[in-house]
PDB file of C-alpha atoms in Angstrom:
ATOM      1  CA  MET A  12     110.383 117.673 120.353  1.00  0.00           C
ATOM      2  CA  ARG A  13     113.825 118.720 119.024  1.00  0.00           C
ATOM      3  CA  LEU A  14     112.383 120.183 115.834  1.00  0.00           C
ATOM      4  CA  ALA A  15     109.699 121.895 117.624  1.00  0.00           C
ATOM      5  CA  LEU A  16     112.251 123.724 119.802  1.00  0.00           C
ATOM      6  CA  SER A  17     114.417 124.380 116.979  1.00  0.00           C
ATOM      7  CA  TRP A  18     111.421 126.036 114.815  1.00  0.00           C
ATOM      8  CA  LEU A  19     109.754 127.902 117.487  1.00  0.00           C
ATOM      9  CA  THR A  20     112.781 129.416 119.777  1.00  0.00           C
ATOM     10  CA  VAL A  21     116.010 130.926 119.519  1.00  0.00           C
ATOM     11  CA  LEU A  22     117.867 127.861 121.272  1.00  0.00           C
ATOM     12  CA  PRO A  23     120.602 126.151 119.432  1.00  0.00           C
ATOM     13  CA  VAL A  24     118.949 122.993 118.760  1.00  0.00           C
ATOM     14  CA  ARG A  25     120.347 120.923 115.847  1.00  0.00           C
ATOM     15  CA  VAL A  26     117.968 118.961 113.930  1.00  0.00           C
ATOM     16  CA  ASP A  27     118.949 117.004 110.779  1.00  0.00           C
ATOM     17  CA  ASP A  28     115.577 115.427 109.876  1.00  0.00           C
ATOM     18  CA  VAL A  29     113.001 117.989 108.579  1.00  0.00           C
ATOM     19  CA  GLY A  30     110.888 115.821 106.739  1.00  0.00           C
ATOM     20  CA  THR A  31     106.915 115.370 106.509  1.00  0.00           C
ATOM     21  CA  ALA A  32     107.182 113.012 109.655  1.00  0.00           C
ATOM     22  CA  ALA A  33     109.261 114.924 111.848  1.00  0.00           C
ATOM     23  CA  ALA A  34     107.440 118.205 111.096  1.00  0.00           C
ATOM     24  CA  ARG A  35     104.186 116.482 112.148  1.00  0.00           C
ATOM     25  CA  ARG A  36     105.551 115.559 115.091  1.00  0.00           C
ATOM     26  CA  ALA A  37     106.712 119.145 115.822  1.00  0.00           C
ATOM     27  CA  ILE A  38     103.363 120.398 115.396  1.00  0.00           C
ATOM     28  CA  THR A  39     102.194 117.844 117.827  1.00  0.00           C
ATOM     29  CA  CYS A  40     104.521 119.066 120.110  1.00  0.00           C
ATOM     30  CA  ALA A  41     104.244 122.599 119.849  1.00  0.00           C
ATOM     31  CA  PRO A  42     102.087 123.315 122.811  1.00  0.00           C
ATOM     32  CA  VAL A  43     104.576 122.006 124.975  1.00  0.00           C
ATOM     33  CA  VAL A  44     107.020 124.642 123.795  1.00  0.00           C
ATOM     34  CA  GLY A  45     104.284 127.146 124.491  1.00  0.00           C
ATOM     35  CA  ALA A  46     104.376 125.894 127.979  1.00  0.00           C
ATOM     36  CA  LEU A  47     107.820 126.568 128.544  1.00  0.00           C
ATOM     37  CA  LEU A  48     107.729 129.893 126.842  1.00  0.00           C
ATOM     38  CA  GLY A  49     104.982 130.564 129.259  1.00  0.00           C
ATOM     39  CA  LEU A  50     106.910 129.633 132.352  1.00  0.00           C
ATOM     40  CA  ALA A  51     109.763 132.134 131.197  1.00  0.00           C
ATOM     41  CA  ALA A  52     107.466 134.913 130.506  1.00  0.00           C
ATOM     42  CA  ALA A  53     105.766 134.336 134.089  1.00  0.00           C
ATOM     43  CA  GLY A  54     109.177 134.467 135.674  1.00  0.00           C
ATOM     44  CA  ALA A  55     110.242 137.676 133.838  1.00  0.00           C
ATOM     45  CA  LEU A  56     107.169 139.084 134.974  1.00  0.00           C
ATOM     46  CA  HIS A  57     107.529 138.249 138.468  1.00  0.00           C
ATOM     47  CA  GLY A  58     111.229 139.631 138.392  1.00  0.00           C
ATOM     48  CA  LEU A  59     110.089 143.058 136.913  1.00  0.00           C
ATOM     49  CA  SER A  60     107.646 143.172 139.554  1.00  0.00           C
ATOM     50  CA  ARG A  61     110.126 142.789 142.317  1.00  0.00           C
ATOM     51  CA  LEU A  62     112.505 145.573 140.759  1.00  0.00           C
ATOM     52  CA  GLY A  63     109.567 147.744 141.013  1.00  0.00           C
ATOM     53  CA  ALA A  64     108.831 148.097 137.475  1.00  0.00           C
ATOM     54  CA  PRO A  65     105.474 149.854 136.491  1.00  0.00           C
ATOM     55  CA  ALA A  66     102.938 147.104 135.448  1.00  0.00           C
ATOM     56  CA  LEU A  67     102.817 148.355 131.688  1.00  0.00           C
ATOM     57  CA  LEU A  68     106.309 148.862 131.616  1.00  0.00           C
ATOM     58  CA  ALA A  69     106.943 144.997 132.869  1.00  0.00           C
ATOM     59  CA  GLY A  70     104.008 143.762 130.084  1.00  0.00           C
ATOM     60  CA  PHE A  71     106.084 145.556 127.420  1.00  0.00           C
ATOM     61  CA  LEU A  72     109.612 144.635 128.205  1.00  0.00           C
ATOM     62  CA  THR A  73     108.004 140.670 128.558  1.00  0.00           C
ATOM     63  CA  VAL A  74     106.330 141.001 125.208  1.00  0.00           C
ATOM     64  CA  GLY A  75     109.555 142.175 123.712  1.00  0.00           C
ATOM     65  CA  ALA A  76     111.364 139.234 125.439  1.00  0.00           C
ATOM     66  CA  LEU A  77     109.084 136.645 123.913  1.00  0.00           C
ATOM     67  CA  ALA A  78     109.312 138.272 120.765  1.00  0.00           C
ATOM     68  CA  LEU A  79     113.404 137.660 120.958  1.00  0.00           C
ATOM     69  CA  ALA A  80     112.883 134.237 122.062  1.00  0.00           C
ATOM     70  CA  THR A  81     110.860 133.472 119.201  1.00  0.00           C
ATOM     71  CA  ARG A  82     112.666 135.299 116.708  1.00  0.00           C
ATOM     72  CA  GLY A  83     109.580 137.347 116.071  1.00  0.00           C
ATOM     73  CA  MET A  84     108.460 134.881 113.753  1.00  0.00           C
ATOM     74  CA  HIS A  85     104.872 134.629 115.115  1.00  0.00           C
ATOM     75  CA  LEU A  86     104.676 138.303 115.002  1.00  0.00           C
ATOM     76  CA  ASP A  87     105.939 138.643 111.597  1.00  0.00           C
ATOM     77  CA  GLY A  88     103.178 135.969 110.399  1.00  0.00           C
ATOM     78  CA  LEU A  89     100.673 137.938 111.870  1.00  0.00           C
ATOM     79  CA  ALA A  90     101.671 141.150 109.929  1.00  0.00           C
ATOM     80  CA  ASP A  91     102.048 139.576 106.829  1.00  0.00           C
ATOM     81  CA  THR A  92      98.735 137.856 106.804  1.00  0.00           C
ATOM     82  CA  ALA A  93      96.948 141.016 107.985  1.00  0.00           C
ATOM     83  CA  ASP A  94      98.464 142.611 104.858  1.00  0.00           C
ATOM     84  CA  GLY A  95      97.549 139.585 102.840  1.00  0.00           C
ATOM     85  CA  LEU A  96      93.902 139.668 103.919  1.00  0.00           C
ATOM     86  CA  GLY A  97      93.414 143.487 103.545  1.00  0.00           C
ATOM     87  CA  CYS A  98      94.746 143.904  99.807  1.00  0.00           C
ATOM     88  CA  TYR A  99      92.407 143.163  96.795  1.00  0.00           C
ATOM     89  CA  GLY A 100      92.859 140.970  93.985  1.00  0.00           C
ATOM     90  CA  PRO A 101      93.176 137.434  93.230  1.00  0.00           C
ATOM     91  CA  PRO A 102      94.825 134.739  95.890  1.00  0.00           C
ATOM     92  CA  GLU A 103      98.080 134.780  93.919  1.00  0.00           C
ATOM     93  CA  ARG A 104      98.398 138.616  94.685  1.00  0.00           C
ATOM     94  CA  ALA A 105      97.750 138.428  98.350  1.00  0.00           C
ATOM     95  CA  LEU A 106     100.337 135.671  98.490  1.00  0.00           C
ATOM     96  CA  ARG A 107     102.745 138.079  96.732  1.00  0.00           C
ATOM     97  CA  VAL A 108     101.756 140.804  99.373  1.00  0.00           C
ATOM     98  CA  MET A 109     102.551 138.326 102.297  1.00  0.00           C
ATOM     99  CA  LYS A 110     105.766 137.373 100.734  1.00  0.00           C
ATOM    100  CA  ASP A 111     107.035 140.901  99.913  1.00  0.00           C
ATOM    101  CA  GLY A 112     108.348 141.283 103.566  1.00  0.00           C
ATOM    102  CA  GLY A 113     107.080 145.064 103.996  1.00  0.00           C
ATOM    103  CA  ALA A 114     104.685 146.209 106.445  1.00  0.00           C
ATOM    104  CA  GLY A 115     101.478 147.904 105.084  1.00  0.00           C
ATOM    105  CA  PRO A 116      98.697 149.653 107.102  1.00  0.00           C
ATOM    106  CA  PHE A 117      96.846 146.454 108.187  1.00  0.00           C
ATOM    107  CA  ALA A 118      99.965 144.657 109.290  1.00  0.00           C
ATOM    108  CA  VAL A 119     100.931 147.889 111.514  1.00  0.00           C
ATOM    109  CA  VAL A 120      97.439 148.271 113.084  1.00  0.00           C
ATOM    110  CA  ALA A 121      97.324 144.614 113.780  1.00  0.00           C
ATOM    111  CA  LEU A 122     100.681 144.543 115.346  1.00  0.00           C
ATOM    112  CA  ILE A 123      99.901 147.777 117.395  1.00  0.00           C
ATOM    113  CA  VAL A 124      96.411 145.816 118.911  1.00  0.00           C
ATOM    114  CA  VAL A 125      98.007 142.671 119.576  1.00  0.00           C
ATOM    115  CA  LEU A 126     101.262 143.852 121.294  1.00  0.00           C
ATOM    116  CA  GLY A 127      99.542 146.420 123.108  1.00  0.00           C
ATOM    117  CA  GLY A 128      96.755 144.164 123.948  1.00  0.00           C
ATOM    118  CA  GLN A 129      99.294 141.556 125.500  1.00  0.00           C
ATOM    119  CA  ALA A 130     101.339 144.107 127.055  1.00  0.00           C
ATOM    120  CA  ALA A 131      98.256 145.381 128.851  1.00  0.00           C
ATOM    121  CA  ALA A 132      96.718 141.972 129.873  1.00  0.00           C
ATOM    122  CA  LEU A 133     100.018 140.270 131.214  1.00  0.00           C
ATOM    123  CA  PRO A 134     100.605 141.787 134.200  1.00  0.00           C
ATOM    124  CA  GLU A 135      96.539 141.694 135.262  1.00  0.00           C
ATOM    125  CA  VAL A 136      96.373 137.894 135.181  1.00  0.00           C
ATOM    126  CA  PRO A 137      97.901 135.355 137.336  1.00  0.00           C
ATOM    127  CA  TRP A 138     100.832 133.358 136.299  1.00  0.00           C
ATOM    128  CA  THR A 139      99.071 130.221 135.194  1.00  0.00           C
ATOM    129  CA  ALA A 140      96.666 132.406 132.750  1.00  0.00           C
ATOM    130  CA  VAL A 141     100.046 133.395 131.146  1.00  0.00           C
ATOM    131  CA  VAL A 142     101.189 129.755 130.889  1.00  0.00           C
ATOM    132  CA  LEU A 143      97.756 128.973 129.500  1.00  0.00           C
ATOM    133  CA  ALA A 144      97.703 131.830 127.068  1.00  0.00           C
ATOM    134  CA  LEU A 145     101.170 130.916 125.308  1.00  0.00           C
ATOM    135  CA  THR A 146     100.166 127.137 125.165  1.00  0.00           C
ATOM    136  CA  THR A 147      97.187 127.744 123.648  1.00  0.00           C
ATOM    137  CA  GLY A 148      98.806 130.117 121.235  1.00  0.00           C
ATOM    138  CA  ARG A 149     100.739 127.173 120.402  1.00  0.00           C
ATOM    139  CA  ALA A 150      98.244 124.555 120.025  1.00  0.00           C
ATOM    140  CA  ALA A 151      96.769 126.796 117.487  1.00  0.00           C
ATOM    141  CA  PHE A 152      99.046 125.245 115.059  1.00  0.00           C
ATOM    142  CA  VAL A 153      97.316 121.926 115.569  1.00  0.00           C
ATOM    143  CA  LEU A 154      94.091 123.553 114.531  1.00  0.00           C
ATOM    144  CA  CYS A 155      95.670 125.010 111.517  1.00  0.00           C
ATOM    145  CA  CYS A 156      96.995 121.728 110.271  1.00  0.00           C
ATOM    146  CA  LEU A 157      93.866 119.797 110.419  1.00  0.00           C
ATOM    147  CA  ARG A 158      93.877 116.940 107.740  1.00  0.00           C
ATOM    148  CA  GLY A 159      92.137 118.176 104.689  1.00  0.00           C
ATOM    149  CA  THR A 160      93.491 121.727 105.193  1.00  0.00           C
ATOM    150  CA  PRO A 161      95.943 122.557 101.813  1.00  0.00           C
ATOM    151  CA  PRO A 162      98.797 124.761 101.500  1.00  0.00           C
ATOM    152  CA  ALA A 163      98.703 127.730  99.836  1.00  0.00           C
ATOM    153  CA  ARG A 164     101.947 127.483  98.166  1.00  0.00           C
ATOM    154  CA  PRO A 165     103.823 124.456  96.849  1.00  0.00           C
ATOM    155  CA  GLU A 166     106.794 125.160  99.175  1.00  0.00           C
ATOM    156  CA  GLY A 167     107.730 126.659 102.653  1.00  0.00           C
ATOM    157  CA  LEU A 168     106.360 125.481 106.340  1.00  0.00           C
ATOM    158  CA  GLY A 169     102.886 125.686 105.253  1.00  0.00           C
ATOM    159  CA  ALA A 170     103.429 123.022 102.601  1.00  0.00           C
ATOM    160  CA  LEU A 171     105.313 121.102 104.955  1.00  0.00           C
ATOM    161  CA  VAL A 172     103.114 121.010 108.115  1.00  0.00           C
ATOM    162  CA  ALA A 173      99.455 121.520 106.378  1.00  0.00           C
ATOM    163  CA  GLY A 174      97.077 118.616 106.951  1.00  0.00           C
ATOM    164  CA  THR A 175      99.488 116.552 109.023  1.00  0.00           C
ATOM    165  CA  GLN A 176      97.383 116.761 112.317  1.00  0.00           C
ATOM    166  CA  SER A 177      94.497 114.374 113.180  1.00  0.00           C
ATOM    167  CA  LEU A 178      91.016 115.474 114.781  1.00  0.00           C
ATOM    168  CA  PRO A 179      91.776 113.103 118.002  1.00  0.00           C
ATOM    169  CA  VAL A 180      95.241 115.057 118.103  1.00  0.00           C
ATOM    170  CA  ALA A 181      93.621 118.490 118.293  1.00  0.00           C
ATOM    171  CA  LEU A 182      90.752 117.441 120.815  1.00  0.00           C
ATOM    172  CA  ALA A 183      93.033 115.630 123.181  1.00  0.00           C
ATOM    173  CA  TRP A 184      95.124 119.493 123.183  1.00  0.00           C
ATOM    174  CA  TRP A 185      92.132 121.838 123.346  1.00  0.00           C
ATOM    175  CA  THR A 186      89.976 119.586 125.877  1.00  0.00           C
ATOM    176  CA  ALA A 187      93.302 119.752 128.050  1.00  0.00           C
ATOM    177  CA  LEU A 188      93.554 123.339 127.742  1.00  0.00           C
ATOM    178  CA  ALA A 189      90.000 123.982 128.809  1.00  0.00           C
ATOM    179  CA  ALA A 190      90.142 121.664 131.685  1.00  0.00           C
ATOM    180  CA  ALA A 191      93.329 123.650 132.804  1.00  0.00           C
ATOM    181  CA  GLY A 192      91.474 126.714 132.160  1.00  0.00           C
ATOM    182  CA  PHE A 193      88.962 125.825 134.764  1.00  0.00           C
ATOM    183  CA  LEU A 194      91.815 125.636 137.177  1.00  0.00           C
ATOM    184  CA  VAL A 195      93.382 129.047 136.148  1.00  0.00           C
ATOM    185  CA  ALA A 196      89.899 131.192 136.305  1.00  0.00           C
ATOM    186  CA  PRO A 197      86.562 129.263 136.709  1.00  0.00           C
ATOM    187  CA  TRP A 198      84.452 129.994 133.806  1.00  0.00           C
ATOM    188  CA  HIS A 199      86.752 132.631 132.433  1.00  0.00           C
ATOM    189  CA  GLY A 200      89.648 130.190 131.730  1.00  0.00           C
ATOM    190  CA  PRO A 201      87.608 127.423 129.875  1.00  0.00           C
ATOM    191  CA  VAL A 202      85.579 130.370 127.716  1.00  0.00           C
ATOM    192  CA  ALA A 203      88.973 131.903 126.939  1.00  0.00           C
ATOM    193  CA  VAL A 204      90.351 128.878 125.612  1.00  0.00           C
ATOM    194  CA  VAL A 205      86.897 127.836 123.451  1.00  0.00           C
ATOM    195  CA  LEU A 206      86.959 131.581 122.293  1.00  0.00           C
ATOM    196  CA  ALA A 207      90.622 131.380 121.141  1.00  0.00           C
ATOM    197  CA  GLY A 208      89.690 127.829 119.407  1.00  0.00           C
ATOM    198  CA  ALA A 209      86.883 129.277 117.557  1.00  0.00           C
ATOM    199  CA  LEU A 210      88.812 132.402 116.475  1.00  0.00           C
ATOM    200  CA  VAL A 211      91.395 130.129 115.206  1.00  0.00           C
ATOM    201  CA  LEU A 212      89.157 128.115 113.336  1.00  0.00           C
ATOM    202  CA  LEU A 213      87.602 131.124 111.767  1.00  0.00           C
ATOM    203  CA  LEU A 214      90.421 132.499 110.773  1.00  0.00           C
ATOM    204  CA  THR A 215      91.969 129.153 109.136  1.00  0.00           C
ATOM    205  CA  ARG A 216      88.549 128.910 107.312  1.00  0.00           C
ATOM    206  CA  HIS A 217      88.863 132.571 105.680  1.00  0.00           C
ATOM    207  CA  THR A 218      92.660 132.143 104.838  1.00  0.00           C
ATOM    208  CA  ARG A 219      91.578 129.148 102.806  1.00  0.00           C
ATOM    209  CA  LYS A 220      89.034 130.983 100.948  1.00  0.00           C
ATOM    210  CA  ARG A 221      91.213 134.198 100.495  1.00  0.00           C
ATOM    211  CA  PHE A 222      94.522 132.544  99.809  1.00  0.00           C
ATOM    212  CA  GLY A 223      93.538 128.793  98.655  1.00  0.00           C
ATOM    213  CA  GLY A 224      95.136 127.353 101.983  1.00  0.00           C
ATOM    214  CA  VAL A 225      97.394 128.169 104.953  1.00  0.00           C
ATOM    215  CA  THR A 226     100.840 129.338 105.114  1.00  0.00           C
ATOM    216  CA  GLY A 227     103.626 129.621 107.976  1.00  0.00           C
ATOM    217  CA  ASP A 228     102.443 133.191 108.164  1.00  0.00           C
ATOM    218  CA  VAL A 229      98.865 132.000 108.928  1.00  0.00           C
ATOM    219  CA  LEU A 230     100.173 129.817 111.673  1.00  0.00           C
ATOM    220  CA  GLY A 231     101.955 132.873 113.205  1.00  0.00           C
ATOM    221  CA  ALA A 232      98.707 134.925 113.069  1.00  0.00           C
ATOM    222  CA  ALA A 233      96.962 132.431 114.777  1.00  0.00           C
ATOM    223  CA  CYS A 234      99.171 131.807 117.401  1.00  0.00           C
ATOM    224  CA  GLU A 235      99.092 135.355 118.403  1.00  0.00           C
ATOM    225  CA  THR A 236      95.330 135.657 117.926  1.00  0.00           C
ATOM    226  CA  ALA A 237      94.827 132.832 120.100  1.00  0.00           C
ATOM    227  CA  SER A 238      97.429 134.170 123.051  1.00  0.00           C
ATOM    228  CA  LEU A 239      95.724 137.822 123.180  1.00  0.00           C
ATOM    229  CA  THR A 240      92.407 135.998 123.222  1.00  0.00           C
ATOM    230  CA  VAL A 241      93.256 133.984 126.428  1.00  0.00           C
ATOM    231  CA  LEU A 242      94.769 136.933 128.113  1.00  0.00           C
ATOM    232  CA  ALA A 243      91.992 139.286 127.432  1.00  0.00           C
ATOM    233  CA  VAL A 244      89.426 136.957 128.678  1.00  0.00           C
ATOM    234  CA  CYS A 245      91.475 135.855 132.000  1.00  0.00           C
ATOM    235  CA  ALA A 246      91.968 139.600 132.536  1.00  0.00           C
ATOM    236  CA  LEU A 247      88.139 140.317 132.883  1.00  0.00           C
ATOM    237  CA  ALA A 248      88.124 137.730 135.574  1.00  0.00           C
TER     238      ALA A 248
END
């Protein structure tokens, strides 16, 4: 849990053990970190609403606060993955584009859609849906790291966590999230979780074909995709 907090938040948590076993446990614990971030985001939305902030402004400020709280790591992964998937050439070229650090047109569009969608949806859903969305986003890591999933590079976060999660762990988390979704919004909640899981699996499958495996950037893209999906579907309720 300490390693998960160190990786996924700006909290000054010191961790000495960053081996494969610790990384596996950190990915398993990641949804708990998502729940904590969700509670913080729900609190920020409530506070801004009490201060009289317009709904869309409150949504954008909360999205910005979440980016600061997570070092913008997942957004960076989303942008790099979008550029990697959008470029031509073999997997090696796509990986070079992702590692370059610049933001191409695919990255810009992906960030606008995801950040704008999250900002618009956050004020329109109950606080429980905010917690569910951010928890589901971090549960996406578990699906991305199922056993048999190779890393795209021999180094980096992907190489450390790829293939570390068992199917029973993934089923346990996603079943629990679907059940929680029913309490958040009957039918819309479970459908949101199931759809988010399906999109994450499709993204992971596509990136495996395109890049030869997963990277840390793919995990970030999966996280943001899953969170937006849950928020968008719950907003329809």
